[in-house]
Short mmCIF file of C-alpha atoms and ligand atoms in Angstrom, two decimals:
data_model
loop_
_atom_site.label_atom_id
_atom_site.label_comp_id
_atom_site.label_asym_id
_atom_site.label_seq_id
_atom_site.Cartn_x
_atom_site.Cartn_y
_atom_site.Cartn_z
CA UNK A 1 6.50 17.99 36.10
CA UNK A 2 8.26 14.68 35.63
CA UNK A 3 12.05 14.54 35.77
CA UNK A 4 11.84 10.85 34.34
CA UNK A 5 9.87 7.92 33.72
CA UNK A 6 8.09 6.36 36.64
CA UNK A 7 9.92 3.55 38.25
CA UNK A 8 7.44 0.60 38.29
CA UNK A 9 7.99 -1.61 35.29
CA UNK A 10 5.00 -1.16 32.99
CA UNK A 11 3.31 1.60 35.06
CA UNK A 12 3.07 5.12 34.18
CA UNK A 13 1.85 6.62 37.34
CA UNK A 14 -1.73 5.03 37.85
CA UNK A 15 -1.77 3.93 34.18
CA UNK A 16 -0.50 1.11 32.13
CA UNK A 17 0.03 -2.24 33.80
CA UNK A 18 -0.71 -5.73 32.61
CA UNK A 19 -4.50 -6.53 32.73
CA UNK A 20 -4.60 -9.79 30.84
CA UNK A 21 -5.76 -13.33 31.34
CA UNK A 22 -3.15 -15.68 33.15
CA UNK A 23 -2.59 -17.56 29.86
CA UNK A 24 -1.02 -14.46 28.33
CA UNK A 25 1.12 -13.40 31.14
CA UNK A 26 4.07 -15.77 30.38
CA UNK A 27 4.26 -14.30 26.78
CA UNK A 28 4.21 -10.74 27.96
CA UNK A 29 6.93 -11.32 30.39
CA UNK A 30 8.98 -13.24 27.75
CA UNK A 31 8.66 -10.35 25.47
CA UNK A 32 9.64 -7.69 28.01
CA UNK A 33 12.73 -9.80 28.77
CA UNK A 34 13.68 -10.10 25.25
CA UNK A 35 13.11 -6.38 24.73
CA UNK A 36 15.33 -5.67 27.84
CA UNK A 37 18.26 -7.95 26.60
CA UNK A 38 18.09 -8.47 22.80
CA UNK A 39 16.84 -5.09 22.38
CA UNK A 40 19.87 -3.53 23.86
CA UNK A 41 22.48 -5.60 21.97
CA UNK A 42 24.71 -3.66 19.61
CA UNK A 43 24.18 -6.15 16.82
CA UNK A 44 20.36 -5.76 16.98
CA UNK A 45 20.64 -2.10 17.20
CA UNK A 46 22.92 -1.84 14.12
CA UNK A 47 20.78 -4.23 12.10
CA UNK A 48 17.71 -2.19 12.99
CA UNK A 49 19.47 1.16 12.01
CA UNK A 50 20.71 -0.17 8.71
CA UNK A 51 16.97 -1.32 7.90
CA UNK A 52 15.74 2.16 8.95
CA UNK A 53 18.33 3.86 6.81
CA UNK A 54 18.04 1.71 3.67
CA UNK A 55 14.57 0.23 3.72
CA UNK A 56 12.40 2.83 5.56
CA UNK A 57 14.29 5.90 4.37
CA UNK A 58 15.64 7.53 7.64
CA UNK A 59 16.29 10.10 8.59
CA UNK A 60 13.19 11.78 7.30
CA UNK A 61 13.44 15.54 6.50
CA UNK A 62 12.26 18.45 8.67
CA UNK A 63 10.60 20.76 6.34
CA UNK A 64 10.03 24.54 6.73
CA UNK A 65 6.28 24.98 5.41
CA UNK A 66 6.81 28.55 4.57
CA UNK A 67 3.65 29.28 2.77
CA UNK A 68 1.48 27.58 5.39
CA UNK A 69 3.52 29.52 8.03
CA UNK A 70 2.63 32.76 6.27
CA UNK A 71 -1.08 31.99 6.18
CA UNK A 72 -1.26 30.90 9.87
CA UNK A 73 1.02 33.68 11.01
CA UNK A 74 4.10 31.82 12.61
CA UNK A 75 6.94 29.50 11.80
CA UNK A 76 5.84 26.07 10.96
CA UNK A 77 8.05 22.90 10.54
CA UNK A 78 6.82 19.51 9.41
CA UNK A 79 8.48 16.22 10.42
CA UNK A 80 8.00 14.45 7.13
CA UNK A 81 7.02 10.97 8.21
CA UNK A 82 4.72 10.76 5.19
CA UNK A 83 7.99 10.12 3.22
CA UNK A 84 8.89 6.88 5.05
CA UNK A 85 8.34 3.66 3.16
CA UNK A 86 4.62 2.71 3.16
CA UNK A 87 3.84 6.31 3.84
CA UNK A 88 3.61 6.69 7.55
CA UNK A 89 5.45 6.57 10.88
CA UNK A 90 4.14 2.99 11.62
CA UNK A 91 6.87 1.13 9.96
CA UNK A 92 9.39 2.29 12.68
CA UNK A 93 7.58 0.07 14.97
CA UNK A 94 6.89 -2.93 12.87
CA UNK A 95 10.53 -3.05 11.60
CA UNK A 96 11.67 -3.00 15.31
CA UNK A 97 9.09 -5.66 16.53
CA UNK A 98 9.71 -8.04 13.79
CA UNK A 99 13.40 -8.05 14.11
CA UNK A 100 13.02 -8.76 17.55
CA UNK A 101 10.41 -11.56 16.95
CA UNK A 102 12.90 -13.16 14.87
CA UNK A 103 15.52 -13.19 17.12
CA UNK A 104 13.15 -14.71 19.81
CA UNK A 105 12.56 -17.61 17.32
CA UNK A 106 9.11 -16.76 16.40
CA UNK A 107 7.72 -18.25 13.21
CA UNK A 108 4.67 -16.37 12.81
CA UNK A 109 3.60 -12.57 13.21
CA UNK A 110 0.04 -11.65 13.87
CA UNK A 111 -1.29 -7.90 13.92
CA UNK A 112 -4.50 -5.92 14.26
CA UNK A 113 -5.39 -3.11 11.90
CA UNK A 114 -8.11 -0.59 11.57
CA UNK A 115 -7.66 1.43 8.43
CA UNK A 116 -5.05 -0.93 7.20
CA UNK A 117 -2.09 1.12 7.84
CA UNK A 118 -0.44 -0.93 10.53
CA UNK A 119 -1.45 -4.14 8.58
CA UNK A 120 0.37 -2.98 5.44
CA UNK A 121 3.45 -1.80 7.50
CA UNK A 122 3.41 -5.37 9.14
CA UNK A 123 2.91 -7.28 6.04
CA UNK A 124 5.63 -5.15 4.30
CA UNK A 125 8.35 -6.06 6.84
CA UNK A 126 7.08 -9.62 7.01
CA UNK A 127 7.75 -9.87 3.31
CA UNK A 128 11.13 -8.19 3.53
CA UNK A 129 12.25 -10.70 6.42
CA UNK A 130 10.34 -13.84 5.09
CA UNK A 131 8.14 -14.48 7.95
CA UNK A 132 4.46 -15.61 7.94
CA UNK A 133 1.94 -12.75 8.56
CA UNK A 134 -1.74 -12.89 9.59
CA UNK A 135 -3.77 -9.63 10.03
CA UNK A 136 -6.94 -9.28 11.90
CA UNK A 137 -9.33 -6.64 10.47
CA UNK A 138 -13.04 -5.89 11.26
CA UNK A 139 -15.26 -6.66 8.30
CA UNK A 140 -16.70 -3.27 8.46
CA UNK A 141 -12.99 -1.90 8.02
CA UNK A 142 -12.35 -4.52 5.23
CA UNK A 143 -15.36 -3.15 3.22
CA UNK A 144 -14.14 0.46 3.77
CA UNK A 145 -10.55 -0.03 2.98
CA UNK A 146 -10.48 -2.35 0.01
CA UNK A 147 -7.06 -0.93 -1.52
CA UNK A 148 -5.17 -1.74 1.82
CA UNK A 149 -6.71 -5.14 1.99
CA UNK A 150 -5.26 -5.93 -1.59
CA UNK A 151 -2.12 -4.36 -0.59
CA UNK A 152 -1.60 -6.87 2.34
CA UNK A 153 -2.53 -9.72 0.11
CA UNK A 154 -0.01 -8.64 -2.70
CA UNK A 155 2.52 -8.55 0.20
CA UNK A 156 1.68 -12.24 1.02
CA UNK A 157 -0.18 -11.70 4.15
CA UNK A 158 -3.33 -13.59 5.22
CA UNK A 159 -6.14 -11.00 6.12
CA UNK A 160 -8.69 -12.58 8.43
CA UNK A 161 -12.25 -10.77 8.82
CA UNK A 162 -13.57 -10.26 12.36
CA UNK A 163 -17.45 -10.09 12.45
CA UNK A 164 -17.81 -9.46 16.19
CA UNK A 165 -18.82 -6.41 17.99
CA UNK A 166 -18.69 -3.24 15.95
CA UNK A 167 -16.53 -4.96 13.36
CA UNK A 168 -13.81 -2.44 13.57
CA UNK A 169 -10.35 -2.02 15.35
CA UNK A 170 -11.06 -2.67 18.83
CA UNK A 171 -12.69 -5.96 17.79
CA UNK A 172 -9.76 -6.92 15.46
CA UNK A 173 -7.50 -6.40 18.56
CA UNK A 174 -9.55 -8.73 20.69
CA UNK A 175 -9.44 -11.21 18.01
CA UNK A 176 -5.70 -11.01 17.68
CA UNK A 177 -5.24 -11.48 21.37
CA UNK A 178 -7.37 -14.49 21.10
CA UNK A 179 -5.13 -15.97 18.32
CA UNK A 180 -1.96 -15.08 20.50
CA UNK A 181 -3.35 -17.02 23.52
CA UNK A 182 -3.60 -20.26 21.42
CA UNK A 183 -0.38 -19.91 19.46
CA UNK A 184 1.82 -18.11 21.93
CA UNK A 185 4.96 -20.30 21.38
CA UNK A 186 5.28 -19.80 17.65
CA UNK A 187 3.67 -16.49 17.38
CA UNK A 188 4.53 -12.89 18.03
CA UNK A 189 1.73 -10.29 18.34
CA UNK A 190 2.91 -6.96 16.82
CA UNK A 191 0.60 -4.23 18.39
CA UNK A 192 0.50 -1.05 16.22
CA UNK A 193 0.42 1.61 18.72
CA UNK A 194 1.53 2.50 22.31
CA UNK A 195 -1.49 0.74 23.55
CA UNK A 196 -1.98 -2.69 25.26
CA UNK A 197 -0.37 -4.39 28.21
CA UNK A 198 3.31 -3.82 29.19
CA UNK A 199 5.75 -4.00 27.54
CA UNK A 200 3.91 -2.56 24.44
CA UNK A 201 3.59 1.03 25.37
CA UNK A 202 7.17 1.39 26.31
CA UNK A 203 8.49 -0.69 23.53
CA UNK A 204 6.48 0.82 20.73
CA UNK A 205 7.55 4.22 21.98
CA UNK A 206 11.10 3.45 21.78
CA UNK A 207 10.89 2.22 18.38
CA UNK A 208 9.07 5.40 17.22
CA UNK A 209 11.33 7.83 19.45
CA UNK A 210 13.71 7.70 16.40
CA UNK A 211 11.35 10.32 15.01
CA UNK A 212 11.81 12.71 17.96
CA UNK A 213 15.57 12.08 18.35
CA UNK A 214 15.97 13.10 14.57
CA UNK A 215 13.66 16.01 14.83
CA UNK A 216 15.24 17.48 18.17
CA UNK A 217 18.56 17.70 16.38
CA UNK A 218 17.26 19.00 13.06
CA UNK A 219 15.22 21.81 14.66
CA UNK A 220 18.12 23.00 16.64
CA UNK A 221 20.27 22.91 13.60
CA UNK A 222 17.98 25.17 11.52
CA UNK A 223 16.60 27.46 14.45
CA UNK A 224 19.59 27.43 16.72
CA UNK A 225 17.13 27.02 19.51
CA UNK A 226 14.19 24.81 20.70
CA UNK A 227 10.63 25.37 19.17
CA UNK A 228 7.89 26.69 21.17
CA UNK A 229 5.59 23.65 20.55
CA UNK A 230 5.49 20.16 19.25
CA UNK A 231 2.24 19.27 17.77
CA UNK A 232 1.04 15.67 16.81
CA UNK A 233 -2.18 13.80 16.39
CA UNK A 234 -3.30 11.18 18.89
CA UNK A 235 -4.97 7.89 18.03
CA UNK A 236 -3.43 5.20 20.38
CA UNK A 237 -0.73 7.76 20.56
CA UNK A 238 2.47 6.16 18.91
CA UNK A 239 3.33 9.08 16.51
CA UNK A 240 2.82 11.71 19.23
CA UNK A 241 4.89 9.93 21.89
CA UNK A 242 7.46 9.17 19.23
CA UNK A 243 8.06 12.83 18.61
CA UNK A 244 7.44 14.07 22.19
CA UNK A 245 9.54 11.66 24.03
CA UNK A 246 13.01 13.15 23.47
CA UNK A 247 11.48 16.76 24.23
CA UNK A 248 10.12 15.65 27.58
CA UNK A 249 13.13 17.01 29.54
CA UNK A 250 12.97 20.38 27.54
CA UNK A 251 10.46 22.01 29.70
CA UNK A 252 10.32 25.18 27.61
CA UNK A 253 8.80 23.11 24.77
CA UNK A 254 5.04 22.65 24.96
CA UNK A 255 3.98 19.14 23.83
CA UNK A 256 0.25 19.20 22.38
CA UNK A 257 -1.49 16.17 21.43
CA UNK A 258 -4.48 16.42 19.05
CA UNK A 259 -7.44 14.00 19.30
CA UNK A 260 -10.18 13.39 16.94
CA UNK A 261 -12.94 15.89 17.60
CA UNK A 262 -15.46 14.35 15.20
CA UNK A 263 -18.61 16.41 15.16
CA UNK A 264 -17.40 18.35 18.19
CA UNK A 265 -16.85 17.24 21.79
CA UNK A 266 -20.16 18.61 22.90
CA UNK A 267 -21.90 16.33 20.33
CA UNK A 268 -20.59 13.08 21.97
CA UNK A 269 -19.64 11.95 18.31
CA UNK A 270 -15.83 12.08 18.64
CA UNK A 271 -12.84 9.94 19.50
CA UNK A 272 -11.07 12.17 22.04
CA UNK A 273 -10.89 10.43 25.43
CA UNK A 274 -8.34 12.91 26.90
CA UNK A 275 -9.88 16.18 25.43
CA UNK A 276 -13.34 14.82 26.17
CA UNK A 277 -12.39 14.04 29.86
CA UNK A 278 -13.45 10.35 29.75
CA UNK A 279 -13.09 8.42 33.00
CA UNK A 280 -10.15 5.89 33.76
CA UNK A 281 -10.90 2.37 32.98
CA UNK A 282 -9.44 -0.93 31.70
CA UNK A 283 -9.25 -1.81 27.88
CA UNK A 284 -6.99 -4.07 25.97
CA UNK A 285 -4.77 -4.96 28.75
CA UNK A 286 -4.00 -1.55 30.24
CA UNK A 287 -5.45 0.91 32.63
CA UNK A 288 -6.06 4.49 30.90
CA UNK A 289 -8.63 6.89 29.99
CA UNK A 290 -11.38 5.15 28.19
CA UNK A 291 -14.64 6.52 26.52
CA UNK A 292 -17.36 4.60 28.20
CA UNK A 293 -20.94 4.90 29.52
CA UNK A 294 -22.16 4.76 33.14
CA UNK A 295 -22.09 1.10 33.10
CA UNK A 296 -18.48 0.81 31.88
CA UNK A 297 -19.65 -0.05 28.20
CA UNK A 298 -17.19 1.22 25.67
CA UNK A 299 -18.63 3.90 23.62
CA UNK A 300 -18.84 4.11 19.96
CA UNK A 301 -16.31 6.66 18.48
CA UNK A 302 -16.59 8.84 15.38
CA UNK A 303 -13.95 10.47 13.27
CA UNK A 304 -13.29 11.01 9.56
CA UNK A 305 -9.84 9.60 10.31
CA UNK A 306 -9.82 5.85 10.75
CA UNK A 307 -6.49 5.93 12.25
CA UNK A 308 -7.81 8.05 15.09
CA UNK A 309 -11.02 6.14 15.71
CA UNK A 310 -10.31 4.53 19.06
CA UNK A 311 -11.93 4.81 22.35
CA UNK A 312 -8.81 4.98 24.62
CA UNK A 313 -5.23 6.21 24.55
CA UNK A 314 -1.84 4.97 25.31
CA UNK A 315 -1.11 5.17 29.23
CA UNK A 316 1.82 7.26 28.92
CA UNK A 317 -0.34 10.00 27.41
CA UNK A 318 -2.81 9.65 30.17
CA UNK A 319 0.06 10.15 32.62
CA UNK A 320 1.72 13.04 30.71
CA UNK A 321 -1.67 14.81 30.82
CA UNK A 322 -2.08 14.41 34.47
CA UNK A 323 1.36 15.45 35.14
CA UNK A 324 0.71 18.73 33.28
CA UNK A 325 3.67 17.97 31.01
CA UNK A 326 1.60 17.51 27.82
CA UNK A 327 -1.67 19.10 26.69
CA UNK A 328 -4.47 17.45 24.78
CA UNK A 329 -7.02 19.14 22.62
CA UNK A 330 -9.21 18.15 19.63
CA UNK A 331 -9.88 19.12 16.30
CA UNK A 332 -13.21 18.55 14.52
CA UNK A 333 -13.71 16.97 11.01
CA UNK A 334 -14.44 20.14 9.50
CA UNK A 335 -11.35 21.97 11.01
CA UNK A 336 -9.31 18.92 9.79
CA UNK A 337 -10.75 19.22 6.28
CA UNK A 338 -9.84 22.77 6.12
CA UNK A 339 -6.32 22.17 7.32
CA UNK A 340 -5.98 19.21 4.73
CA UNK A 341 -6.85 21.75 1.90
CA UNK A 342 -4.40 24.35 3.22
CA UNK A 343 -1.60 21.93 3.09
CA UNK A 344 -2.62 20.59 -0.37
CA UNK A 345 -2.86 24.07 -1.77
CA UNK A 346 -0.04 26.04 -0.05
CA UNK A 347 2.66 23.20 0.16
CA UNK A 348 1.85 20.61 -2.40
CA UNK A 349 1.53 17.87 0.27
CA UNK A 350 -1.39 15.68 0.61
CA UNK A 351 -1.48 14.59 4.28
CA UNK A 352 -2.97 11.79 5.97
CA UNK A 353 -6.48 12.92 7.66
CA UNK A 354 -4.93 11.88 10.97
CA UNK A 355 -1.96 14.34 10.49
CA UNK A 356 -4.36 17.00 9.32
CA UNK A 357 -5.70 17.14 12.75
CA UNK A 358 -2.49 18.41 13.98
CA UNK A 359 -2.16 21.00 11.27
CA UNK A 360 -5.74 22.15 12.15
CA UNK A 361 -4.52 22.89 15.79
CA UNK A 362 -1.24 24.54 14.49
CA UNK A 363 -3.67 27.19 12.99
CA UNK A 364 -5.18 28.02 16.52
CA UNK A 365 -1.83 27.80 18.20
CA UNK A 366 -0.30 30.22 15.85
CA UNK A 367 -2.76 32.95 16.74
CA UNK A 368 -1.66 32.38 20.38
CA UNK A 369 2.13 32.38 19.72
CA UNK A 370 2.24 35.15 17.27
CA UNK A 371 4.84 35.83 14.36
CA UNK A 372 7.89 34.91 16.39
CA UNK A 373 6.36 31.45 17.35
CA UNK A 374 7.96 28.26 16.05
CA UNK A 375 5.86 24.97 15.82
CA UNK A 376 6.96 21.55 14.81
CA UNK A 377 4.19 19.26 13.49
CA UNK A 378 4.59 15.52 13.11
CA UNK A 379 3.30 14.88 9.66
CA UNK A 380 2.64 11.30 10.52
CA UNK A 381 1.59 10.02 7.08
CA UNK A 382 0.53 10.76 3.45
CA UNK A 383 -3.17 11.12 2.36
CA UNK A 384 -3.31 8.67 -0.75
CA UNK A 385 -5.32 6.33 1.37
CA UNK A 386 -7.80 9.17 2.14
CA UNK A 387 -8.64 10.36 -1.28
CA UNK A 388 -12.09 8.61 -1.35
CA UNK A 389 -13.15 10.01 2.18
CA UNK A 390 -12.12 13.64 1.29
CA UNK A 391 -14.04 13.41 -1.99
CA UNK A 392 -17.09 11.97 -0.43
CA UNK A 393 -16.85 14.75 2.27
CA UNK A 394 -16.85 17.31 -0.59
CA UNK A 395 -19.78 15.40 -2.28
CA UNK A 396 -17.59 14.50 -5.30
CA UNK A 397 -17.55 11.10 -6.99
CA UNK A 398 -13.83 10.55 -8.02
CA UNK A 399 -14.76 7.21 -9.87
CA UNK A 400 -16.78 9.09 -12.63
C1 LIG B 1 -2.29 5.15 12.54
C2 LIG B 1 -1.92 6.33 12.19
C3 LIG B 1 -2.15 7.32 13.15
C4 LIG B 1 -2.66 7.13 14.73
O1 LIG B 1 -1.93 6.12 15.28
P1 LIG B 1 -1.04 6.61 16.55
O2 LIG B 1 -0.61 5.41 17.14
O3 LIG B 1 -1.85 7.53 17.44
O4 LIG B 1 0.16 7.50 15.99
C5 LIG B 1 -1.81 8.56 12.95
N1 LIG B 1 -1.27 9.02 11.69
C6 LIG B 1 -1.17 8.02 10.73
C7 LIG B 1 -0.84 8.46 9.30
C8 LIG B 1 -1.57 6.76 10.90
O5 LIG B 1 -1.48 5.79 9.96
#
């Protein structure tokens, strides 16, 4: 098991790296340097801490889900990222990146978004600091996520439709990279997860690690010891690595990432590169496990949760899995919907469908750990955005 991070900059063992066109390499080097220097300055850290406290609403509570724990048969604790401003963990990263970009003298922020959560978090912070914001979004996602598109526009952002490929997240990411190549002097590209070329996987992890740092203290305060397991859903992997990272040296704590099992791993209709044992490959500037066919073509993914619907995973997760330090499993759409219902009915909390994947796995894990078991779950976001999807899955028309 790993004692510390691998030494090579930008690499997690055989994963990560900088697989981009030459035109982008200087921008990535500049960003890595800025993150090393500005990111460590006390003044930057103080300003970030102030915004996290007064604007984002940190620290978020660690909540004992007593009735859910009774039903599942073990102790369950929820780290309430759903209570953050804009309703998910993503804003921890956007606040950090945008403060950094401002100090680098950038005049413009671009971002990709799938369901619109990262786009909204980016547009929000851009409005707060007064900087231009352009969000790339697949036209298929624009049609599916109208409220978030309108939210971004209310916040003053320009939303640009992407009509290439499957017209979803991975195509939006490609288009944002293209914009960046052309406007690299004036523009910072704020990637929304621990994916992409170095330094994004490390930088985005460090911005989200505030979740794990708070949580590690909070759980020791209430339990007087470490939990048995920390569980989080994995799309690109930012909420999971954010809560895992401070626990990595605590070897007695199991770290479990839950990917989108869709219709089931056997069906092929899922978005679970790790649990589905996808081969290694290169996508979006990084080497990691990628769902691909025998010819290296990226496979279509399927999940009820738009935020998990991504064919690859952040390189640090690939490495943690191969090291045996973290485990990766999948929860299907139907298991997720059952867990979503449980949290609504038993705790009065409507979770994001992404986060409900982690709840679904906690149910299985509770059976394994027994009544003395203690599970911490990263409740990465709230479910307001998912009402339409959940209603459709239940065959209910909420408009009428
Ligand atoms: C975007 C999102 C995710 C998935 O992204 P990660 O980078 O894997 O964390 C999970 N939960 C919520 C609520 C999200 O908005």
